Coordinates of C-alpha atoms in Angstrom, one line a residue:
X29 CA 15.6 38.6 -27.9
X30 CA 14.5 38.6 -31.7
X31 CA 17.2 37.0 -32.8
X32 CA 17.1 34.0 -30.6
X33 CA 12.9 33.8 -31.3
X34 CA 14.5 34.3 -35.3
X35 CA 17.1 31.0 -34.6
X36 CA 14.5 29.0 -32.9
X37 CA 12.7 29.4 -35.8
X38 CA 14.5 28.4 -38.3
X39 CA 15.5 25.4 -36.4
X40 CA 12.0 24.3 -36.1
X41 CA 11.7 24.4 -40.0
X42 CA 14.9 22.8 -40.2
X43 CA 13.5 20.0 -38.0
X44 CA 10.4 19.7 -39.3
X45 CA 12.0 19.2 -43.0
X46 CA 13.9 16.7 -41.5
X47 CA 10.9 15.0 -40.0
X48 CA 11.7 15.6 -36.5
X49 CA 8.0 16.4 -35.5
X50 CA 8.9 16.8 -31.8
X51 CA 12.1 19.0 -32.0
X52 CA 9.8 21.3 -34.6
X53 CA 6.9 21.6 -32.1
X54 CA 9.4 22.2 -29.2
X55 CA 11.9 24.7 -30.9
X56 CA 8.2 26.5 -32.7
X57 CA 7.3 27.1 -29.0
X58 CA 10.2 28.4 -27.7
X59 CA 10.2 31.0 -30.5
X60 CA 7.0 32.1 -29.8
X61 CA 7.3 32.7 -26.4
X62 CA 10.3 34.5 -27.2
X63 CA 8.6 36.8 -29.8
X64 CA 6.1 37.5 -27.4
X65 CA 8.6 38.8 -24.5
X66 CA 10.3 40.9 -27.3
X67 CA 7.1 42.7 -28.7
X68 CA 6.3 43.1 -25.0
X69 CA 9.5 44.5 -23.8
X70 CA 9.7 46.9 -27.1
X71 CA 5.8 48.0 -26.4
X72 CA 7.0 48.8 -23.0
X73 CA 10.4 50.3 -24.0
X74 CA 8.6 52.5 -26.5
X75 CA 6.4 54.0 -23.9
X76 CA 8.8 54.8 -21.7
X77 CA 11.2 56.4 -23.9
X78 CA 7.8 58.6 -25.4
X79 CA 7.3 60.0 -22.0

């Protein structure tokens, strides 16, 4: 899950080097979303594994 919020980001700075505003926005969203399932899912993973 990282990974893919890691590739969506560096598209969206690829894009938004190249100009393409709306590609950047989109691709910068997507990775965010992504980054936020992963620090949820490791938050929850490191619980369970403590207990």
């Amino acid at each position: 899950m990282l990974h893919y919020a890691l590739v969506f980001l560096v598209i969206a700075i690829i894009a938004a080097l190249f100009g393409f505003t709306g590609i950047a926005g989109a691709a910068a969203g997507i990775a965010k979303i992504l980054f936020i399932v992963f620090l949820i899912l490791a938050v929850i993973a490191f619980f369970r594994r403590a207990s």
